[in-house]
């Protein structure tokens, strides 16, 4: 019959440390995605506000 080998505390600790590192990396990826999405949304809003301003004050666009 097949034996189920019990893991030593050191092996379990190593596995848990590996899992923690994987989860940290996954968390960083998700945070980076969220940050990028927020930056894109902000940029879009700024462009829209600028376009509205320019359409309402066309002569102001000529000033530098």
PDB file of N, CA, C and O in Angstrom:
ATOM      1  N   UNK A   1       0.832  -1.175   0.000  1.00  0.00           N
ATOM      2  CA  UNK A   1       0.000   0.000   0.000  1.00  0.00           C
ATOM      3  C   UNK A   1       0.881   1.245   0.000  1.00  0.00           C
ATOM      4  O   UNK A   1       2.027   1.219   0.384  1.00  0.00           O
ATOM      5  N   UNK A   2       0.287   2.339  -0.428  1.00  0.00           N
ATOM      6  CA  UNK A   2       1.068   3.575  -0.489  1.00  0.00           C
ATOM      7  C   UNK A   2       1.090   4.242   0.880  1.00  0.00           C
ATOM      8  O   UNK A   2       0.080   4.329   1.570  1.00  0.00           O
ATOM      9  N   UNK A   3       2.254   4.681   1.232  1.00  0.00           N
ATOM     10  CA  UNK A   3       2.411   5.373   2.505  1.00  0.00           C
ATOM     11  C   UNK A   3       2.272   6.875   2.275  1.00  0.00           C
ATOM     12  O   UNK A   3       2.753   7.394   1.285  1.00  0.00           O
ATOM     13  N   UNK A   4       1.620   7.519   3.204  1.00  0.00           N
ATOM     14  CA  UNK A   4       1.573   8.972   3.139  1.00  0.00           C
ATOM     15  C   UNK A   4       2.656   9.496   4.065  1.00  0.00           C
ATOM     16  O   UNK A   4       2.642   9.250   5.273  1.00  0.00           O
ATOM     17  N   UNK A   5       3.606  10.141   3.478  1.00  0.00           N
ATOM     18  CA  UNK A   5       4.736  10.639   4.245  1.00  0.00           C
ATOM     19  C   UNK A   5       4.337  11.935   4.936  1.00  0.00           C
ATOM     20  O   UNK A   5       3.831  12.849   4.302  1.00  0.00           O
ATOM     21  N   UNK A   6       4.553  11.991   6.199  1.00  0.00           N
ATOM     22  CA  UNK A   6       4.275  13.209   6.954  1.00  0.00           C
ATOM     23  C   UNK A   6       5.444  14.162   6.765  1.00  0.00           C
ATOM     24  O   UNK A   6       6.601  13.760   6.773  1.00  0.00           O
ATOM     25  N   UNK A   7       5.107  15.403   6.591  1.00  0.00           N
ATOM     26  CA  UNK A   7       6.138  16.405   6.390  1.00  0.00           C
ATOM     27  C   UNK A   7       6.678  16.878   7.732  1.00  0.00           C
ATOM     28  O   UNK A   7       5.941  16.997   8.707  1.00  0.00           O
ATOM     29  N   UNK A   8       7.943  17.153   7.719  1.00  0.00           N
ATOM     30  CA  UNK A   8       8.555  17.671   8.929  1.00  0.00           C
ATOM     31  C   UNK A   8       8.156  19.141   9.085  1.00  0.00           C
ATOM     32  O   UNK A   8       7.763  19.796   8.119  1.00  0.00           O
ATOM     33  N   UNK A   9       8.246  19.657  10.286  1.00  0.00           N
ATOM     34  CA  UNK A   9       7.920  21.070  10.485  1.00  0.00           C
ATOM     35  C   UNK A   9       8.769  21.985   9.597  1.00  0.00           C
ATOM     36  O   UNK A   9       8.280  23.010   9.103  1.00  0.00           O
ATOM     37  N   UNK A  10      10.010  21.611   9.364  1.00  0.00           N
ATOM     38  CA  UNK A  10      10.875  22.419   8.507  1.00  0.00           C
ATOM     39  C   UNK A  10      10.359  22.440   7.062  1.00  0.00           C
ATOM     40  O   UNK A  10      10.386  23.458   6.388  1.00  0.00           O
ATOM     41  N   UNK A  11       9.903  21.272   6.580  1.00  0.00           N
ATOM     42  CA  UNK A  11       9.358  21.193   5.226  1.00  0.00           C
ATOM     43  C   UNK A  11       8.081  22.019   5.106  1.00  0.00           C
ATOM     44  O   UNK A  11       7.884  22.723   4.116  1.00  0.00           O
ATOM     45  N   UNK A  12       7.238  21.905   6.128  1.00  0.00           N
ATOM     46  CA  UNK A  12       5.995  22.686   6.110  1.00  0.00           C
ATOM     47  C   UNK A  12       6.297  24.178   6.130  1.00  0.00           C
ATOM     48  O   UNK A  12       5.680  24.968   5.420  1.00  0.00           O
ATOM     49  N   UNK A  13       7.270  24.575   6.929  1.00  0.00           N
ATOM     50  CA  UNK A  13       7.659  25.981   7.007  1.00  0.00           C
ATOM     51  C   UNK A  13       8.197  26.472   5.661  1.00  0.00           C
ATOM     52  O   UNK A  13       7.856  27.565   5.201  1.00  0.00           O
ATOM     53  N   UNK A  14       9.003  25.660   5.008  1.00  0.00           N
ATOM     54  CA  UNK A  14       9.548  26.027   3.703  1.00  0.00           C
ATOM     55  C   UNK A  14       8.423  26.193   2.676  1.00  0.00           C
ATOM     56  O   UNK A  14       8.434  27.139   1.879  1.00  0.00           O
ATOM     57  N   UNK A  15       7.458  25.285   2.702  1.00  0.00           N
ATOM     58  CA  UNK A  15       6.326  25.377   1.779  1.00  0.00           C
ATOM     59  C   UNK A  15       5.510  26.639   2.044  1.00  0.00           C
ATOM     60  O   UNK A  15       5.090  27.330   1.114  1.00  0.00           O
ATOM     61  N   UNK A  16       5.282  26.935   3.317  1.00  0.00           N
ATOM     62  CA  UNK A  16       4.505  28.123   3.661  1.00  0.00           C
ATOM     63  C   UNK A  16       5.248  29.403   3.271  1.00  0.00           C
ATOM     64  O   UNK A  16       4.640  30.360   2.793  1.00  0.00           O
ATOM     65  N   UNK A  17       6.556  29.409   3.443  1.00  0.00           N
ATOM     66  CA  UNK A  17       7.344  30.570   3.031  1.00  0.00           C
ATOM     67  C   UNK A  17       7.267  30.769   1.519  1.00  0.00           C
ATOM     68  O   UNK A  17       7.144  31.898   1.031  1.00  0.00           O
ATOM     69  N   UNK A  18       7.332  29.672   0.783  1.00  0.00           N
ATOM     70  CA  UNK A  18       7.235  29.750  -0.671  1.00  0.00           C
ATOM     71  C   UNK A  18       5.864  30.290  -1.076  1.00  0.00           C
ATOM     72  O   UNK A  18       5.753  31.161  -1.944  1.00  0.00           O
ATOM     73  N   UNK A  19       4.832  29.795  -0.425  1.00  0.00           N
ATOM     74  CA  UNK A  19       3.463  30.245  -0.721  1.00  0.00           C
ATOM     75  C   UNK A  19       3.311  31.738  -0.395  1.00  0.00           C
ATOM     76  O   UNK A  19       2.682  32.483  -1.151  1.00  0.00           O
ATOM     77  N   UNK A  20       3.915  32.182   0.714  1.00  0.00           N
ATOM     78  CA  UNK A  20       3.861  33.593   1.083  1.00  0.00           C
ATOM     79  C   UNK A  20       4.513  34.468   0.015  1.00  0.00           C
ATOM     80  O   UNK A  20       3.988  35.525  -0.345  1.00  0.00           O
ATOM     81  N   UNK A  21       5.657  34.037  -0.486  1.00  0.00           N
ATOM     82  CA  UNK A  21       6.346  34.802  -1.524  1.00  0.00           C
ATOM     83  C   UNK A  21       5.501  34.879  -2.796  1.00  0.00           C
ATOM     84  O   UNK A  21       5.436  35.923  -3.445  1.00  0.00           O
ATOM     85  N   UNK A  22       4.846  33.777  -3.138  1.00  0.00           N
ATOM     86  CA  UNK A  22       3.982  33.765  -4.320  1.00  0.00           C
ATOM     87  C   UNK A  22       2.813  34.729  -4.141  1.00  0.00           C
ATOM     88  O   UNK A  22       2.447  35.470  -5.056  1.00  0.00           O
ATOM     89  N   UNK A  23       2.230  34.731  -2.947  1.00  0.00           N
ATOM     90  CA  UNK A  23       1.104  35.620  -2.679  1.00  0.00           C
ATOM     91  C   UNK A  23       1.537  37.083  -2.671  1.00  0.00           C
ATOM     92  O   UNK A  23       0.810  37.956  -3.147  1.00  0.00           O
ATOM     93  N   UNK A  24       2.733  37.357  -2.158  1.00  0.00           N
ATOM     94  CA  UNK A  24       3.255  38.729  -2.187  1.00  0.00           C
ATOM     95  C   UNK A  24       3.415  39.205  -3.619  1.00  0.00           C
ATOM     96  O   UNK A  24       3.049  40.337  -3.960  1.00  0.00           O
ATOM     97  N   UNK A  25       3.956  38.352  -4.465  1.00  0.00           N
ATOM     98  CA  UNK A  25       4.156  38.712  -5.874  1.00  0.00           C
ATOM     99  C   UNK A  25       2.811  38.947  -6.559  1.00  0.00           C
ATOM    100  O   UNK A  25       2.648  39.898  -7.329  1.00  0.00           O
ATOM    101  N   UNK A  26       1.849  38.104  -6.251  1.00  0.00           N
ATOM    102  CA  UNK A  26       0.514  38.250  -6.830  1.00  0.00           C
ATOM    103  C   UNK A  26      -0.118  39.558  -6.357  1.00  0.00           C
ATOM    104  O   UNK A  26      -0.729  40.290  -7.147  1.00  0.00           O
ATOM    105  N   UNK A  27       0.040  39.873  -5.090  1.00  0.00           N
ATOM    106  CA  UNK A  27      -0.503  41.118  -4.542  1.00  0.00           C
ATOM    107  C   UNK A  27       0.121  42.319  -5.228  1.00  0.00           C
ATOM    108  O   UNK A  27      -0.575  43.272  -5.595  1.00  0.00           O
ATOM    109  N   UNK A  28       1.428  42.286  -5.451  1.00  0.00           N
ATOM    110  CA  UNK A  28       2.108  43.388  -6.120  1.00  0.00           C
ATOM    111  C   UNK A  28       1.609  43.569  -7.546  1.00  0.00           C
ATOM    112  O   UNK A  28       1.430  44.695  -8.020  1.00  0.00           O
ATOM    113  N   UNK A  29       1.374  42.447  -8.241  1.00  0.00           N
ATOM    114  CA  UNK A  29       0.858  42.537  -9.610  1.00  0.00           C
ATOM    115  C   UNK A  29      -0.525  43.184  -9.630  1.00  0.00           C
ATOM    116  O   UNK A  29      -0.802  44.053 -10.464  1.00  0.00           O
ATOM    117  N   UNK A  30      -1.379  42.776  -8.706  1.00  0.00           N
ATOM    118  CA  UNK A  30      -2.738  43.330  -8.656  1.00  0.00           C
ATOM    119  C   UNK A  30      -2.685  44.818  -8.301  1.00  0.00           C
ATOM    120  O   UNK A  30      -3.399  45.631  -8.898  1.00  0.00           O
ATOM    121  N   UNK A  31      -1.823  45.193  -7.353  1.00  0.00           N
ATOM    122  CA  UNK A  31      -1.687  46.602  -6.988  1.00  0.00           C
ATOM    123  C   UNK A  31      -1.175  47.421  -8.166  1.00  0.00           C
ATOM    124  O   UNK A  31      -1.633  48.544  -8.388  1.00  0.00           O
ATOM    125  N   UNK A  32      -0.246  46.881  -8.927  1.00  0.00           N
ATOM    126  CA  UNK A  32       0.280  47.589 -10.100  1.00  0.00           C
ATOM    127  C   UNK A  32      -0.808  47.775 -11.152  1.00  0.00           C
ATOM    128  O   UNK A  32      -0.905  48.848 -11.764  1.00  0.00           O
ATOM    129  N   UNK A  33      -1.627  46.763 -11.351  1.00  0.00           N
ATOM    130  CA  UNK A  33      -2.724  46.866 -12.308  1.00  0.00           C
ATOM    131  C   UNK A  33      -3.706  47.951 -11.874  1.00  0.00           C
ATOM    132  O   UNK A  33      -4.163  48.756 -12.688  1.00  0.00           O
ATOM    133  N   UNK A  34      -4.036  47.969 -10.584  1.00  0.00           N
ATOM    134  CA  UNK A  34      -4.966  48.958 -10.060  1.00  0.00           C
ATOM    135  C   UNK A  34      -4.396  50.362 -10.200  1.00  0.00           C
ATOM    136  O   UNK A  34      -5.087  51.292 -10.620  1.00  0.00           O
ATOM    137  N   UNK A  35      -3.129  50.514  -9.893  1.00  0.00           N
ATOM    138  CA  UNK A  35      -2.469  51.810 -10.005  1.00  0.00           C
ATOM    139  C   UNK A  35      -2.469  52.296 -11.453  1.00  0.00           C
ATOM    140  O   UNK A  35      -2.741  53.469 -11.728  1.00  0.00           O
ATOM    141  N   UNK A  36      -2.166  51.409 -12.364  1.00  0.00           N
ATOM    142  CA  UNK A  36      -2.157  51.758 -13.783  1.00  0.00           C
ATOM    143  C   UNK A  36      -3.554  52.171 -14.244  1.00  0.00           C
ATOM    144  O   UNK A  36      -3.712  53.154 -14.978  1.00  0.00           O
ATOM    145  N   UNK A  37      -4.569  51.452 -13.799  1.00  0.00           N
ATOM    146  CA  UNK A  37      -5.949  51.773 -14.170  1.00  0.00           C
ATOM    147  C   UNK A  37      -6.326  53.159 -13.648  1.00  0.00           C
ATOM    148  O   UNK A  37      -6.929  53.958 -14.377  1.00  0.00           O
ATOM    149  N   UNK A  38      -5.955  53.461 -12.408  1.00  0.00           N
ATOM    150  CA  UNK A  38      -6.260  54.765 -11.823  1.00  0.00           C
ATOM    151  C   UNK A  38      -5.545  55.889 -12.580  1.00  0.00           C
ATOM    152  O   UNK A  38      -6.125  56.948 -12.815  1.00  0.00           O
ATOM    153  N   UNK A  39      -4.283  55.662 -12.963  1.00  0.00           N
ATOM    154  CA  UNK A  39      -3.543  56.673 -13.730  1.00  0.00           C
ATOM    155  C   UNK A  39      -4.209  56.941 -15.070  1.00  0.00           C
ATOM    156  O   UNK A  39      -4.347  58.095 -15.499  1.00  0.00           O
ATOM    157  N   UNK A  40      -4.637  55.875 -15.751  1.00  0.00           N
ATOM    158  CA  UNK A  40      -5.294  56.036 -17.048  1.00  0.00           C
ATOM    159  C   UNK A  40      -6.607  56.801 -16.906  1.00  0.00           C
ATOM    160  O   UNK A  40      -6.933  57.659 -17.735  1.00  0.00           O
ATOM    161  N   UNK A  41      -7.375  56.501 -15.848  1.00  0.00           N
ATOM    162  CA  UNK A  41      -8.643  57.197 -15.626  1.00  0.00           C
ATOM    163  C   UNK A  41      -8.399  58.679 -15.340  1.00  0.00           C
ATOM    164  O   UNK A  41      -9.119  59.542 -15.848  1.00  0.00           O
ATOM    165  N   UNK A  42      -7.379  58.984 -14.543  1.00  0.00           N
ATOM    166  CA  UNK A  42      -7.053  60.378 -14.233  1.00  0.00           C
ATOM    167  C   UNK A  42      -6.621  61.118 -15.491  1.00  0.00           C
ATOM    168  O   UNK A  42      -7.069  62.246 -15.754  1.00  0.00           O
ATOM    169  N   UNK A  43      -5.781  60.495 -16.288  1.00  0.00           N
ATOM    170  CA  UNK A  43      -5.323  61.118 -17.528  1.00  0.00           C
ATOM    171  C   UNK A  43      -6.503  61.413 -18.440  1.00  0.00           C
ATOM    172  O   UNK A  43      -6.598  62.495 -19.025  1.00  0.00           O
ATOM    173  N   UNK A  44      -7.414  60.483 -18.543  1.00  0.00           N
ATOM    174  CA  UNK A  44      -8.594  60.665 -19.393  1.00  0.00           C
ATOM    175  C   UNK A  44      -9.431  61.847 -18.901  1.00  0.00           C
ATOM    176  O   UNK A  44      -9.885  62.680 -19.698  1.00  0.00           O
ATOM    177  N   UNK A  45      -9.629  61.930 -17.583  1.00  0.00           N
ATOM    178  CA  UNK A  45     -10.387  63.051 -17.026  1.00  0.00           C
ATOM    179  C   UNK A  45      -9.704  64.385 -17.325  1.00  0.00           C
ATOM    180  O   UNK A  45     -10.365  65.358 -17.702  1.00  0.00           O
ATOM    181  N   UNK A  46      -8.394  64.445 -17.155  1.00  0.00           N
ATOM    182  CA  UNK A  46      -7.670  65.685 -17.410  1.00  0.00           C
ATOM    183  C   UNK A  46      -7.782  66.104 -18.869  1.00  0.00           C
ATOM    184  O   UNK A  46      -7.946  67.289 -19.178  1.00  0.00           O
ATOM    185  N   UNK A  47      -7.701  65.143 -19.768  1.00  0.00           N
ATOM    186  CA  UNK A  47      -7.829  65.444 -21.202  1.00  0.00           C
ATOM    187  C   UNK A  47      -9.239  65.958 -21.501  1.00  0.00           C
ATOM    188  O   UNK A  47      -9.406  66.931 -22.250  1.00  0.00           O
ATOM    189  N   UNK A  48     -10.251  65.335 -20.906  1.00  0.00           N
ATOM    190  CA  UNK A  48     -11.625  65.765 -21.137  1.00  0.00           C
ATOM    191  C   UNK A  48     -11.856  67.183 -20.615  1.00  0.00           C
ATOM    192  O   UNK A  48     -12.479  68.005 -21.283  1.00  0.00           O
ATOM    193  N   UNK A  49     -11.345  67.468 -19.419  1.00  0.00           N
ATOM    194  CA  UNK A  49     -11.506  68.806 -18.851  1.00  0.00           C
ATOM    195  C   UNK A  49     -10.798  69.832 -19.733  1.00  0.00           C
ATOM    196  O   UNK A  49     -11.335  70.915 -20.005  1.00  0.00           O
ATOM    197  N   UNK A  50      -9.611  69.500 -20.194  1.00  0.00           N
ATOM    198  CA  UNK A  50      -8.891  70.402 -21.090  1.00  0.00           C
ATOM    199  C   UNK A  50      -9.652  70.652 -22.381  1.00  0.00           C
ATOM    200  O   UNK A  50      -9.697  71.787 -22.878  1.00  0.00           O
ATOM    201  N   UNK A  51     -10.262  69.635 -22.936  1.00  0.00           N
ATOM    202  CA  UNK A  51     -11.026  69.779 -24.176  1.00  0.00           C
ATOM    203  C   UNK A  51     -12.254  70.654 -23.953  1.00  0.00           C
ATOM    204  O   UNK A  51     -12.587  71.506 -24.794  1.00  0.00           O
ATOM    205  N   UNK A  52     -12.917  70.463 -22.820  1.00  0.00           N
ATOM    206  CA  UNK A  52     -14.085  71.292 -22.507  1.00  0.00           C
ATOM    207  C   UNK A  52     -13.663  72.752 -22.345  1.00  0.00           C
ATOM    208  O   UNK A  52     -14.288  73.665 -22.878  1.00  0.00           O
ATOM    209  N   UNK A  53     -12.582  72.959 -21.610  1.00  0.00           N
ATOM    210  CA  UNK A  53     -12.083  74.309 -21.399  1.00  0.00           C
ATOM    211  C   UNK A  53     -11.730  74.971 -22.728  1.00  0.00           C
ATOM    212  O   UNK A  53     -12.097  76.123 -22.991  1.00  0.00           O
ATOM    213  N   UNK A  54     -11.041  74.240 -23.560  1.00  0.00           N
ATOM    214  CA  UNK A  54     -10.624  74.773 -24.856  1.00  0.00           C
ATOM    215  C   UNK A  54     -11.835  75.096 -25.738  1.00  0.00           C
ATOM    216  O   UNK A  54     -11.844  76.088 -26.459  1.00  0.00           O
ATOM    217  N   UNK A  55     -12.877  74.273 -25.660  1.00  0.00           N
ATOM    218  CA  UNK A  55     -14.055  74.537 -26.486  1.00  0.00           C
ATOM    219  C   UNK A  55     -14.818  75.763 -25.988  1.00  0.00           C
ATOM    220  O   UNK A  55     -15.433  76.477 -26.777  1.00  0.00           O
ATOM    221  N   UNK A  56     -14.772  76.036 -24.689  1.00  0.00           N
ATOM    222  CA  UNK A  56     -15.479  77.176 -24.135  1.00  0.00           C
ATOM    223  C   UNK A  56     -14.684  78.478 -24.266  1.00  0.00           C
ATOM    224  O   UNK A  56     -15.249  79.554 -24.312  1.00  0.00           O
ATOM    225  N   UNK A  57     -13.375  78.360 -24.288  1.00  0.00           N
ATOM    226  CA  UNK A  57     -12.503  79.533 -24.363  1.00  0.00           C
ATOM    227  C   UNK A  57     -11.472  79.338 -25.488  1.00  0.00           C
ATOM    228  O   UNK A  57     -10.282  79.180 -25.230  1.00  0.00           O
ATOM    229  N   UNK A  58     -11.912  79.373 -26.727  1.00  0.00           N
ATOM    230  CA  UNK A  58     -10.984  79.074 -27.830  1.00  0.00           C
ATOM    231  C   UNK A  58      -9.828  80.056 -27.928  1.00  0.00           C
ATOM    232  O   UNK A  58      -8.723  79.682 -28.315  1.00  0.00           O
ATOM    233  N   UNK A  59     -10.013  81.312 -27.599  1.00  0.00           N
ATOM    234  CA  UNK A  59      -8.939  82.308 -27.686  1.00  0.00           C
ATOM    235  C   UNK A  59      -7.860  82.042 -26.631  1.00  0.00           C
ATOM    236  O   UNK A  59      -6.699  82.353 -26.841  1.00  0.00           O
ATOM    237  N   UNK A  60      -8.221  81.447 -25.501  1.00  0.00           N
ATOM    238  CA  UNK A  60      -7.263  81.162 -24.440  1.00  0.00           C
ATOM    239  C   UNK A  60      -6.259  80.096 -24.877  1.00  0.00           C
ATOM    240  O   UNK A  60      -5.147  80.055 -24.382  1.00  0.00           O
ATOM    241  N   UNK A  61      -6.631  79.231 -25.796  1.00  0.00           N
ATOM    242  CA  UNK A  61      -5.758  78.158 -26.241  1.00  0.00           C
ATOM    243  C   UNK A  61      -4.533  78.722 -26.978  1.00  0.00           C
ATOM    244  O   UNK A  61      -3.487  78.068 -27.038  1.00  0.00           O
ATOM    245  N   UNK A  62      -4.658  79.933 -27.513  1.00  0.00           N
ATOM    246  CA  UNK A  62      -3.538  80.529 -28.242  1.00  0.00           C
ATOM    247  C   UNK A  62      -2.446  81.061 -27.314  1.00  0.00           C
ATOM    248  O   UNK A  62      -1.310  81.227 -27.731  1.00  0.00           O
ATOM    249  N   UNK A  63      -2.776  81.318 -26.053  1.00  0.00           N
ATOM    250  CA  UNK A  63      -1.796  81.813 -25.107  1.00  0.00           C
ATOM    251  C   UNK A  63      -0.843  80.697 -24.667  1.00  0.00           C
ATOM    252  O   UNK A  63      -1.243  79.580 -24.480  1.00  0.00           O
ATOM    253  N   UNK A  64       0.411  81.048 -24.528  1.00  0.00           N
ATOM    254  CA  UNK A  64       1.374  80.047 -24.066  1.00  0.00           C
ATOM    255  C   UNK A  64       2.061  80.532 -22.806  1.00  0.00           C
ATOM    256  O   UNK A  64       2.123  81.679 -22.504  1.00  0.00           O
TER     257      UNK A  64
END
